[in-house]
Short mmCIF file of C-alpha atoms and ligand atoms in Angstrom, two decimals:
data_model
loop_
_atom_site.label_atom_id
_atom_site.label_comp_id
_atom_site.label_asym_id
_atom_site.label_seq_id
_atom_site.Cartn_x
_atom_site.Cartn_y
_atom_site.Cartn_z
CA MET A 6 0.00 0.00 0.00
CA PRO A 7 2.18 2.85 -1.19
CA ASP A 8 1.71 6.27 0.37
CA TRP A 9 -0.75 5.09 2.96
CA THR A 10 -0.63 7.13 6.16
CA ALA A 11 -3.29 6.66 8.80
CA GLY A 12 -5.65 9.56 9.49
CA ALA A 13 -6.79 7.93 12.73
CA LEU A 14 -5.97 5.02 14.94
CA VAL A 15 -8.99 3.11 16.20
CA ILE A 16 -8.15 0.77 19.07
CA PHE A 17 -10.77 -1.93 19.65
CA GLY A 18 -10.47 -3.31 23.17
CA ILE A 19 -8.99 -0.12 24.66
CA THR A 20 -9.82 -1.23 28.21
CA GLY A 21 -8.29 -4.70 27.77
CA ASP A 22 -4.99 -6.08 28.96
CA LEU A 23 -3.10 -5.73 25.72
CA ALA A 24 -4.15 -2.13 25.12
CA THR A 25 -3.39 -1.00 28.65
CA LYS A 26 -0.10 -2.88 28.99
CA MET A 27 1.31 -2.38 25.51
CA THR A 28 -0.63 -0.11 23.17
CA LEU A 29 -1.19 2.92 25.39
CA PRO A 30 2.41 3.10 26.70
CA ALA A 31 3.62 2.71 23.10
CA LEU A 32 1.38 5.58 21.96
CA TYR A 33 2.73 7.72 24.75
CA ARG A 34 6.29 7.01 23.62
CA LEU A 35 5.35 7.98 20.07
CA GLU A 36 3.77 11.19 21.33
CA ARG A 37 6.89 11.94 23.36
CA ARG A 38 9.09 11.91 20.30
CA GLY A 39 6.59 13.80 18.15
CA ALA A 40 5.86 10.77 15.97
CA LEU A 41 2.12 10.61 16.57
CA GLN A 42 0.13 12.77 14.18
CA CYS A 43 -3.37 11.36 14.12
CA ARG A 44 -6.52 11.07 16.23
CA VAL A 45 -6.83 8.08 18.52
CA VAL A 46 -10.26 6.55 19.06
CA GLY A 47 -10.66 3.97 21.80
CA VAL A 48 -13.45 1.42 21.46
CA ALA A 49 -14.74 -0.97 24.12
CA SER A 50 -17.97 -2.43 25.32
CA GLY A 51 -19.75 -0.29 27.84
CA ASP A 52 -19.86 3.39 28.61
CA LEU A 53 -16.71 5.19 29.51
CA PRO A 54 -16.88 8.96 29.90
CA GLU A 55 -14.00 10.81 28.23
CA ALA A 56 -12.55 11.67 31.65
CA ASP A 57 -12.42 7.97 32.52
CA LEU A 58 -10.64 7.13 29.28
CA THR A 59 -8.03 9.76 30.12
CA GLU A 60 -7.72 8.31 33.58
CA LEU A 61 -7.35 4.78 32.22
CA ALA A 62 -4.63 5.94 29.84
CA ARG A 63 -2.84 7.83 32.61
CA ARG A 64 -2.82 4.78 34.89
CA ALA A 65 -1.66 2.51 32.08
CA ILE A 66 1.25 4.79 31.23
CA GLU A 67 2.21 5.44 34.84
CA LYS A 68 2.35 1.68 35.40
CA SER A 69 4.65 1.16 32.43
CA ASP A 70 8.42 1.67 32.53
CA VAL A 71 8.37 5.00 30.68
CA PRO A 72 8.87 8.19 32.74
CA PHE A 73 5.64 10.17 32.95
CA ASP A 74 5.55 13.75 31.70
CA GLU A 75 2.33 15.77 32.15
CA ALA A 76 2.86 17.89 29.05
CA VAL A 77 3.35 14.87 26.80
CA PHE A 78 0.37 13.15 28.34
CA ALA A 79 -1.80 16.24 27.85
CA ARG A 80 -0.96 16.21 24.13
CA LEU A 81 -1.85 12.53 23.89
CA ALA A 82 -5.07 12.97 25.86
CA ARG A 83 -6.19 15.73 23.47
CA ARG A 84 -6.03 13.27 20.57
CA MET A 85 -8.11 10.66 22.31
CA SER A 86 -11.82 10.02 22.21
CA TYR A 87 -14.00 7.08 23.07
CA VAL A 88 -16.80 5.15 21.41
CA GLY A 89 -18.54 2.48 23.47
CA GLY A 90 -20.79 -0.40 22.53
CA ASP A 91 -21.11 -4.09 21.91
CA ALA A 92 -18.85 -5.36 19.12
CA ASN A 93 -21.81 -7.23 17.62
CA ASP A 94 -24.16 -4.27 17.67
CA PRO A 95 -24.40 -2.24 14.41
CA ARG A 96 -25.03 0.90 16.46
CA LEU A 97 -21.44 0.83 17.65
CA TYR A 98 -20.27 1.13 14.06
CA GLU A 99 -22.70 3.95 13.31
CA ALA A 100 -21.30 5.84 16.27
CA LEU A 101 -17.77 5.08 15.10
CA ALA A 102 -18.61 6.28 11.59
CA ALA A 103 -19.87 9.54 13.08
CA GLU A 104 -16.68 9.87 15.12
CA LEU A 105 -14.53 9.27 12.04
CA ALA A 106 -16.54 11.57 9.74
CA GLY A 107 -14.19 13.42 7.40
CA ILE A 108 -11.17 11.33 8.39
CA ARG A 109 -9.40 9.31 5.70
CA ARG A 110 -7.48 6.07 6.08
CA PRO A 111 -8.25 4.87 9.60
CA LEU A 112 -6.14 2.06 11.03
CA HIS A 113 -8.41 -0.31 12.96
CA TYR A 114 -6.33 -2.10 15.53
CA LEU A 115 -8.11 -5.13 16.99
CA ALA A 116 -6.74 -5.82 20.46
CA LEU A 117 -9.57 -8.31 20.87
CA PRO A 118 -10.13 -12.04 21.39
CA PRO A 119 -9.61 -13.82 18.03
CA SER A 120 -13.22 -15.00 17.92
CA LEU A 121 -14.17 -11.35 17.30
CA PHE A 122 -11.77 -10.71 14.39
CA ALA A 123 -14.14 -11.74 11.59
CA PRO A 124 -17.36 -10.34 13.12
CA VAL A 125 -15.77 -6.93 13.79
CA VAL A 126 -14.17 -6.69 10.36
CA GLU A 127 -17.48 -7.64 8.72
CA ARG A 128 -19.32 -4.98 10.69
CA LEU A 129 -16.70 -2.39 9.84
CA SER A 130 -17.25 -3.24 6.21
CA ALA A 131 -21.03 -3.06 6.50
CA ALA A 132 -20.70 0.40 8.05
CA GLY A 133 -18.51 1.59 5.16
CA LEU A 134 -15.50 1.94 7.45
CA LEU A 135 -13.06 -0.22 5.47
CA ALA A 136 -12.84 1.48 2.09
CA ASP A 137 -9.45 3.14 2.53
CA ALA A 138 -8.69 1.60 5.93
CA ARG A 139 -6.26 -0.98 7.17
CA VAL A 140 -6.82 -3.54 9.90
CA ALA A 141 -4.19 -4.77 12.34
CA LEU A 142 -4.78 -8.08 14.13
CA GLU A 143 -2.92 -9.52 17.08
CA LYS A 144 -2.01 -13.18 17.11
CA PRO A 145 -3.28 -15.83 16.95
CA PHE A 146 -4.50 -15.95 13.37
CA GLY A 147 -6.41 -19.24 13.60
CA THR A 148 -5.65 -22.14 15.89
CA ASP A 149 -4.52 -24.55 13.18
CA LEU A 150 -4.21 -24.65 9.40
CA GLU A 151 -7.91 -25.19 8.75
CA SER A 152 -9.14 -22.41 11.02
CA ALA A 153 -6.49 -20.01 9.65
CA ARG A 154 -7.71 -20.75 6.13
CA GLU A 155 -11.33 -20.27 7.16
CA LEU A 156 -10.58 -16.94 8.80
CA ARG A 157 -8.62 -15.82 5.76
CA ALA A 158 -11.47 -16.74 3.43
CA ARG A 159 -13.98 -14.93 5.61
CA LEU A 160 -11.90 -11.76 5.82
CA ARG A 161 -11.28 -11.82 2.07
CA GLN A 162 -14.98 -11.35 1.46
CA VAL A 163 -14.74 -7.79 2.76
CA LEU A 164 -11.06 -6.91 2.67
CA ASP A 165 -8.13 -6.90 0.28
CA GLU A 166 -5.31 -8.81 1.98
CA ARG A 167 -3.02 -5.85 1.47
CA GLN A 168 -5.19 -4.01 3.97
CA LEU A 169 -4.35 -6.50 6.69
CA LEU A 170 -1.42 -6.34 9.12
CA LEU A 171 -0.71 -9.30 11.39
CA VAL A 172 1.05 -8.15 14.51
CA ASP A 173 3.80 -10.34 16.00
CA HIS A 174 5.61 -8.28 18.59
CA TYR A 175 8.82 -10.31 18.14
CA LEU A 176 9.17 -8.74 14.70
CA GLY A 177 9.32 -5.33 16.36
CA LYS A 178 12.20 -6.25 18.67
CA GLU A 179 15.35 -4.40 17.74
CA PRO A 180 17.71 -7.39 17.64
CA VAL A 181 15.20 -9.29 15.50
CA ILE A 182 15.04 -6.39 13.04
CA GLU A 183 18.82 -6.29 13.21
CA ILE A 184 19.21 -9.91 12.00
CA GLU A 185 18.79 -8.91 8.37
CA TYR A 186 21.47 -6.23 8.62
CA LEU A 187 23.93 -8.20 10.74
CA ARG A 188 23.78 -11.14 8.39
CA PHE A 189 24.06 -9.35 5.10
CA ALA A 190 26.07 -6.23 5.96
CA ASN A 191 28.96 -8.23 7.38
CA HIS A 192 31.06 -10.46 5.20
CA VAL A 193 32.20 -12.44 8.19
CA MET A 194 28.61 -13.33 9.06
CA ALA A 195 27.47 -13.79 5.49
CA GLN A 196 30.24 -16.32 4.96
CA LEU A 197 29.49 -18.33 8.07
CA TRP A 198 25.75 -18.48 7.62
CA ASP A 199 25.11 -21.77 5.85
CA ARG A 200 25.46 -25.55 5.89
CA ASP A 201 29.18 -25.37 5.14
CA SER A 202 29.89 -23.64 8.46
CA VAL A 203 26.93 -24.35 10.74
CA ALA A 204 26.55 -27.73 12.47
CA ALA A 205 23.28 -26.94 14.27
CA VAL A 206 20.96 -24.06 15.11
CA GLN A 207 19.34 -23.70 18.52
CA ILE A 208 16.61 -21.17 19.23
CA THR A 209 15.48 -20.86 22.84
CA THR A 210 12.65 -18.83 24.36
CA ALA A 211 12.83 -19.58 28.04
CA GLU A 212 10.60 -18.00 30.67
CA LYS A 213 10.97 -18.31 34.42
CA LEU A 214 7.38 -17.26 35.01
CA ASP A 215 4.59 -19.75 35.41
CA VAL A 216 1.12 -19.21 33.93
CA ALA A 217 -0.54 -18.04 37.15
CA GLY A 218 -3.19 -15.46 36.36
CA ARG A 219 -3.58 -16.71 32.78
CA GLY A 220 -4.47 -20.35 33.53
CA ARG A 221 -7.69 -20.50 31.56
CA PHE A 222 -6.21 -18.79 28.52
CA TYR A 223 -2.99 -20.77 28.56
CA ASP A 224 -4.66 -24.11 29.02
CA SER A 225 -6.59 -23.63 25.80
CA VAL A 226 -3.45 -22.61 23.91
CA GLY A 227 -0.19 -24.25 25.06
CA THR A 228 3.38 -23.36 24.16
CA VAL A 229 3.25 -24.42 20.52
CA ARG A 230 0.40 -22.09 19.67
CA ASP A 231 1.44 -19.38 22.13
CA VAL A 232 4.99 -18.74 20.96
CA VAL A 233 6.31 -21.35 18.50
CA GLN A 234 3.85 -20.98 15.62
CA ASN A 235 4.37 -17.25 15.61
CA HIS A 236 7.41 -15.79 17.38
CA LEU A 237 9.89 -18.65 16.98
CA LEU A 238 9.06 -19.50 13.39
CA GLN A 239 9.10 -15.84 12.36
CA LEU A 240 12.49 -15.54 13.99
CA LEU A 241 13.71 -18.65 12.21
CA ALA A 242 12.60 -17.28 8.84
CA LEU A 243 14.79 -14.20 9.36
CA VAL A 244 17.69 -16.34 10.52
CA ALA A 245 17.46 -18.69 7.56
CA MET A 246 16.31 -16.57 4.59
CA ASP A 247 18.41 -15.47 1.65
CA ALA A 248 19.07 -11.78 1.12
CA PRO A 249 16.13 -9.82 -0.27
CA VAL A 250 16.95 -8.11 -3.58
CA ASP A 251 15.13 -4.85 -2.92
CA SER A 252 13.70 -2.86 -0.05
CA GLY A 253 10.06 -3.66 -0.80
CA VAL A 254 7.91 -5.83 1.39
CA ALA A 255 7.07 -8.23 -1.44
CA ASP A 256 10.59 -9.53 -1.83
CA LEU A 257 11.21 -9.76 1.89
CA ARG A 258 8.07 -11.86 2.20
CA ALA A 259 9.07 -14.00 -0.75
CA LYS A 260 12.42 -14.74 0.88
CA LYS A 261 10.84 -15.62 4.20
CA LEU A 262 8.22 -17.75 2.50
CA GLU A 263 10.94 -19.72 0.73
CA VAL A 264 12.26 -20.73 4.14
CA PHE A 265 8.86 -21.84 5.38
CA LYS A 266 8.22 -23.79 2.21
CA ALA A 267 11.54 -25.59 2.59
CA ILE A 268 10.66 -26.79 6.10
CA PRO A 269 8.95 -30.20 6.02
CA ALA A 270 6.13 -30.73 8.49
CA VAL A 271 7.59 -31.73 11.85
CA GLU A 272 7.84 -35.40 12.74
CA VAL A 273 6.07 -36.14 15.98
CA ARG A 274 9.00 -38.23 17.16
CA GLY A 275 11.14 -35.11 16.77
CA CYS A 276 9.00 -33.22 19.29
CA VAL A 277 8.97 -33.30 23.08
CA ARG A 278 6.09 -31.82 25.03
CA GLY A 279 6.46 -31.10 28.72
CA GLN A 280 4.30 -29.79 31.52
CA TYR A 281 5.70 -28.31 34.71
CA GLU A 282 4.73 -30.01 37.93
CA GLY A 283 2.00 -28.06 39.66
CA TYR A 284 0.53 -26.68 36.42
CA ARG A 285 -2.71 -28.62 36.83
CA ALA A 286 -3.34 -26.88 40.16
CA VAL A 287 -3.29 -23.42 38.57
CA PRO A 288 -6.76 -21.80 38.67
CA GLY A 289 -8.42 -22.13 35.28
CA VAL A 290 -6.35 -25.18 34.26
CA ALA A 291 -8.14 -28.53 33.81
CA ALA A 292 -7.30 -31.09 36.49
CA ASP A 293 -6.32 -33.61 33.80
CA SER A 294 -4.86 -31.05 31.39
CA ASP A 295 -2.62 -32.34 28.61
CA THR A 296 -1.57 -28.82 27.54
CA GLU A 297 2.17 -28.34 27.12
CA THR A 298 4.04 -25.64 29.01
CA TYR A 299 7.29 -26.71 27.32
CA VAL A 300 8.14 -27.90 23.87
CA ALA A 301 11.32 -28.87 22.05
CA ILE A 302 11.17 -29.47 18.32
CA GLU A 303 13.65 -30.60 15.71
CA LEU A 304 13.16 -29.07 12.28
CA ALA A 305 14.92 -29.39 8.97
CA ILE A 306 15.22 -26.75 6.28
CA ASP A 307 15.49 -28.54 3.00
CA SER A 308 17.15 -25.77 1.02
CA TRP A 309 20.52 -25.40 -0.69
CA ARG A 310 21.68 -23.16 2.13
CA TRP A 311 20.57 -25.34 5.06
CA ALA A 312 20.06 -28.96 4.00
CA GLY A 313 21.47 -31.29 6.65
CA VAL A 314 21.67 -28.68 9.40
CA PRO A 315 19.31 -29.60 12.27
CA VAL A 316 17.34 -26.74 13.79
CA PHE A 317 16.23 -27.17 17.38
CA LEU A 318 13.57 -24.92 18.87
CA ARG A 319 12.61 -24.96 22.53
CA ALA A 320 10.29 -22.78 24.56
CA GLY A 321 8.62 -23.04 27.90
CA LYS A 322 7.39 -21.64 31.17
CA CYS A 323 8.88 -22.27 34.62
CA LEU A 324 12.35 -22.78 33.18
CA PRO A 325 15.51 -21.77 35.07
CA VAL A 326 15.92 -18.38 33.34
CA THR A 327 14.11 -15.85 31.18
CA ALA A 328 15.97 -15.40 27.93
CA THR A 329 15.51 -15.64 24.20
CA GLU A 330 18.44 -16.35 21.92
CA VAL A 331 19.47 -17.70 18.55
CA ARG A 332 22.64 -19.81 18.63
CA LEU A 333 24.58 -21.06 15.66
CA ILE A 334 26.95 -23.84 16.59
CA LEU A 335 29.64 -24.00 13.97
CA ARG A 336 31.47 -27.02 12.65
CA HIS A 337 34.62 -28.30 14.30
CA THR A 338 37.92 -27.47 12.70
CA PRO A 339 40.15 -30.49 11.97
CA ARG A 340 42.16 -31.74 14.93
CA LEU A 341 45.15 -29.60 15.74
CA ARG A 342 47.86 -32.08 14.79
CA PHE A 343 50.60 -29.48 15.19
CA LEU A 344 50.05 -29.51 18.97
CA PRO A 345 51.72 -32.17 21.09
CA ASP A 346 48.38 -33.84 21.97
CA ALA A 347 46.58 -33.22 18.64
CA ALA A 348 43.67 -31.54 20.33
CA GLN A 349 40.06 -31.24 19.13
CA VAL A 350 38.81 -27.95 20.51
CA GLU A 351 35.28 -26.75 21.17
CA ALA A 352 33.40 -25.63 18.08
CA ASN A 353 32.83 -21.90 17.69
CA GLN A 354 29.43 -20.47 18.46
CA LEU A 355 27.61 -17.35 17.42
CA VAL A 356 24.94 -16.18 19.83
CA LEU A 357 22.37 -13.49 19.15
CA ARG A 358 20.65 -12.61 22.39
CA ILE A 359 17.20 -11.18 21.76
CA SER A 360 16.38 -10.62 25.42
CA PRO A 361 17.19 -9.57 28.03
CA GLU A 362 19.70 -6.94 26.86
CA PRO A 363 20.12 -7.60 23.15
CA ALA A 364 23.68 -8.63 22.41
CA LEU A 365 25.90 -10.61 20.09
CA ARG A 366 28.67 -13.00 21.06
CA LEU A 367 31.22 -14.88 19.04
CA ARG A 368 32.64 -17.69 21.11
CA LEU A 369 36.11 -18.78 20.05
CA SER A 370 38.86 -20.87 21.63
CA GLY A 371 42.37 -19.83 22.62
CA LEU A 372 45.30 -21.54 24.30
CA ASP A 373 46.45 -19.87 27.52
CA GLY A 374 50.02 -19.63 28.77
CA ALA A 375 49.68 -22.90 30.67
CA GLY A 376 48.66 -24.73 27.51
CA ARG A 377 44.97 -24.99 28.43
CA TRP A 378 42.07 -24.29 26.07
CA ARG A 379 39.99 -21.35 27.14
CA PRO A 380 36.86 -19.84 25.63
CA VAL A 381 37.51 -16.41 24.16
CA ARG A 382 34.35 -14.32 23.89
CA LEU A 383 33.88 -11.41 21.56
CA ASP A 384 30.80 -9.63 22.87
CA THR A 385 28.89 -6.54 21.96
CA THR A 386 25.69 -5.23 23.48
CA PHE A 387 23.41 -3.46 21.06
CA GLU A 388 22.43 -0.62 23.34
CA ARG A 389 26.06 0.37 23.92
CA ASP A 390 27.03 0.24 20.27
CA LEU A 391 23.80 1.03 18.46
CA GLY A 392 21.86 3.19 20.93
CA THR A 393 18.63 2.70 22.84
CA PRO A 394 16.04 0.95 20.70
CA GLU A 395 12.38 1.77 20.40
CA SER A 396 10.10 -0.65 22.21
CA PRO A 397 8.53 -3.32 19.93
CA TYR A 398 5.00 -1.96 20.08
CA GLU A 399 6.18 1.60 19.57
CA ARG A 400 8.02 0.53 16.45
CA LEU A 401 5.18 -1.60 15.12
CA LEU A 402 2.51 1.02 15.77
CA ALA A 403 4.56 3.71 14.08
CA ASP A 404 5.09 1.47 11.06
CA ALA A 405 1.44 0.45 10.92
CA LEU A 406 0.37 4.11 11.03
CA ALA A 407 2.85 4.94 8.29
CA GLY A 408 1.68 2.05 6.10
CA ASP A 409 4.98 0.18 6.28
CA ASP A 410 4.37 -3.58 6.19
CA ARG A 411 7.87 -4.96 6.49
CA LEU A 412 7.69 -5.86 10.17
CA PHE A 413 4.36 -7.66 10.04
CA ALA A 414 3.41 -11.25 9.46
CA TRP A 415 0.98 -12.11 6.70
CA GLN A 416 -1.43 -14.89 5.87
CA ASP A 417 0.78 -17.04 3.61
CA ALA A 418 3.45 -17.22 6.27
CA VAL A 419 0.91 -17.96 8.97
CA GLU A 420 -0.56 -20.82 6.94
CA GLU A 421 2.89 -22.24 6.27
CA SER A 422 3.72 -22.19 9.96
CA TRP A 423 0.49 -24.02 10.79
CA ARG A 424 1.34 -26.56 8.08
CA ILE A 425 4.79 -27.14 9.57
CA LEU A 426 3.34 -27.80 13.02
CA ARG A 427 0.30 -29.73 11.86
CA PRO A 428 1.42 -33.29 12.84
CA LEU A 429 2.34 -32.09 16.30
CA LEU A 430 -0.99 -30.34 16.76
CA ALA A 431 -2.98 -33.24 15.31
CA TYR A 432 -1.11 -36.07 17.09
CA PRO A 433 0.50 -34.50 20.14
CA PRO A 434 2.68 -36.93 22.08
CA PRO A 435 1.63 -37.00 25.76
CA VAL A 436 3.14 -34.30 27.94
CA LYS A 437 6.04 -35.36 30.15
CA PRO A 438 6.28 -33.73 33.58
CA TYR A 439 9.25 -31.61 34.62
CA PRO A 440 9.98 -29.91 37.94
CA ALA A 441 9.55 -26.13 37.84
CA GLY A 442 12.89 -24.41 37.46
CA THR A 443 14.46 -27.12 35.28
CA TRP A 444 15.13 -27.33 31.55
CA GLY A 445 12.05 -29.37 30.69
CA PRO A 446 11.72 -33.16 30.58
CA PRO A 447 14.90 -35.24 30.11
CA ALA A 448 13.53 -36.40 26.74
CA ALA A 449 14.51 -32.94 25.42
CA ASP A 450 18.16 -33.95 25.88
CA ASP A 451 17.58 -37.17 23.96
CA LEU A 452 16.22 -35.09 21.10
CA VAL A 453 19.65 -33.53 20.52
CA ALA A 454 21.57 -36.80 20.99
CA GLY A 455 24.24 -37.04 18.30
CA HIS A 456 24.18 -33.24 17.87
CA PRO A 457 25.58 -30.46 20.02
CA ALA A 458 23.89 -30.52 23.45
CA TRP A 459 21.49 -27.75 24.45
CA GLN A 460 23.46 -24.74 25.53
CA SER A 461 22.39 -22.67 28.53
CA PRO A 462 21.33 -19.26 27.32
CA TRP A 463 23.92 -16.52 27.53
CA LEU A 464 22.76 -14.14 30.26
CA PRO A 465 23.89 -10.57 30.82
CA GLY A 466 27.02 -10.34 32.92
CA THR A 467 28.21 -13.85 32.14
C1 BG6 B 13 3.40 -13.64 24.14
C2 BG6 B 13 2.90 -14.89 24.79
O1 BG6 B 13 3.02 -13.61 22.79
O2 BG6 B 13 4.81 -13.59 24.22
C3 BG6 B 13 3.36 -14.97 26.24
O3 BG6 B 13 1.48 -14.92 24.75
C4 BG6 B 13 4.86 -14.80 26.32
O4 BG6 B 13 2.99 -16.19 26.85
C5 BG6 B 13 5.30 -13.57 25.55
O5 BG6 B 13 5.20 -14.67 27.68
C6 BG6 B 13 6.81 -13.47 25.47
O6 BG6 B 13 7.14 -12.22 24.96
P1 BG6 B 13 8.47 -11.49 25.42
O7 BG6 B 13 8.52 -10.26 24.60
O8 BG6 B 13 8.34 -11.24 26.89
O9 BG6 B 13 9.58 -12.46 25.12
#
């Protein structure tokens, strides 16, 4: 959509968790740096006087980690208005149409439960509110391949797919955006980044937190749908794709899609599902729940660049640390025959830490004065060398308002990722228990047998 700039941002679900935790603080940050130009209309069920909306926004921003400035907030508050009503009631859309009278190109941002995506978009269309609009949806887009296809078909009745933006906040994280540049702007990286140099890829999203407070939601979702289908596979596409040939979104998407297409559907025996002990006692979780809170998956990418290189993904709750990283474990050099004991040293590793504290490490080996092998670490932290990044939602909202699609997922990719995970979702192996605070069930170690063992994530200060 060339030259599309939003004339208004309409946030459906303004009183919900996502809007108050993420969207409102991100809008405030945009306002603070003068990057917000349009009206902001909050929508939710129920009446909310303007003063209460302002109060809600103030509380949301004060609770976030951004320092509060009255003058900035006053500017933001002046942009905001509220329209209340039931999402299934046509009167809500009449009121919204009146609120948006004379405004071109609204961006409708649906911070809503997925079951409302199609009904709300259809009602927006019926009210004539989609003509020059765009619609941003949060994940999940479907719950499997079939439901994603159904949703796509339903939305297509009223919307051109180019009007749709699928939000995946991982794509707004600075080190994730950076992957494309790091890989292709640096000869040293570009040369290492393929089957000739890489023995295995490990991608870890570990969270210390349990699911307390979100039991009901989590139990209906599980780790595969919560973070693997979206965040981890999107990350993998950026790690594995070839260089785009131009700056347009079409080619970037084509390159990412090539990666997805080259990934065969997972084999169930290459997947380990785990559940932390105590999960079934969490309020909202079924007493006999078989939902996974941990998963480890082996994938292959059957392309000229990656054939034969195993890719291991793991993610989970109640793990020993909170960290997300991409780790390339490189091939061994030949044995060092010129040394007295013809040593085989540790293989080099390249680690991109996504969080906390985005950073890059090249792990090498060196021989110390006493003749012992020592790891030599070349580290850089992004903030020190590249400056403070924008927060993911700030970046994604700014791009969505400016009509820039590059950092969003799209339907073809979503369908591919559901296809890849289909056997696991259709025939899930039973969950294996693991004690909270450990690295999942022991079967996850068996999964990497014959390959480099799982590496503990690189944490700041280590
Ligand atoms: C969300 C998941 O999409 O991503 C959460 O629903 C998860 O369960 C979160 O905790 C992780 O995001 P981040 O940015 O904290 O790594």
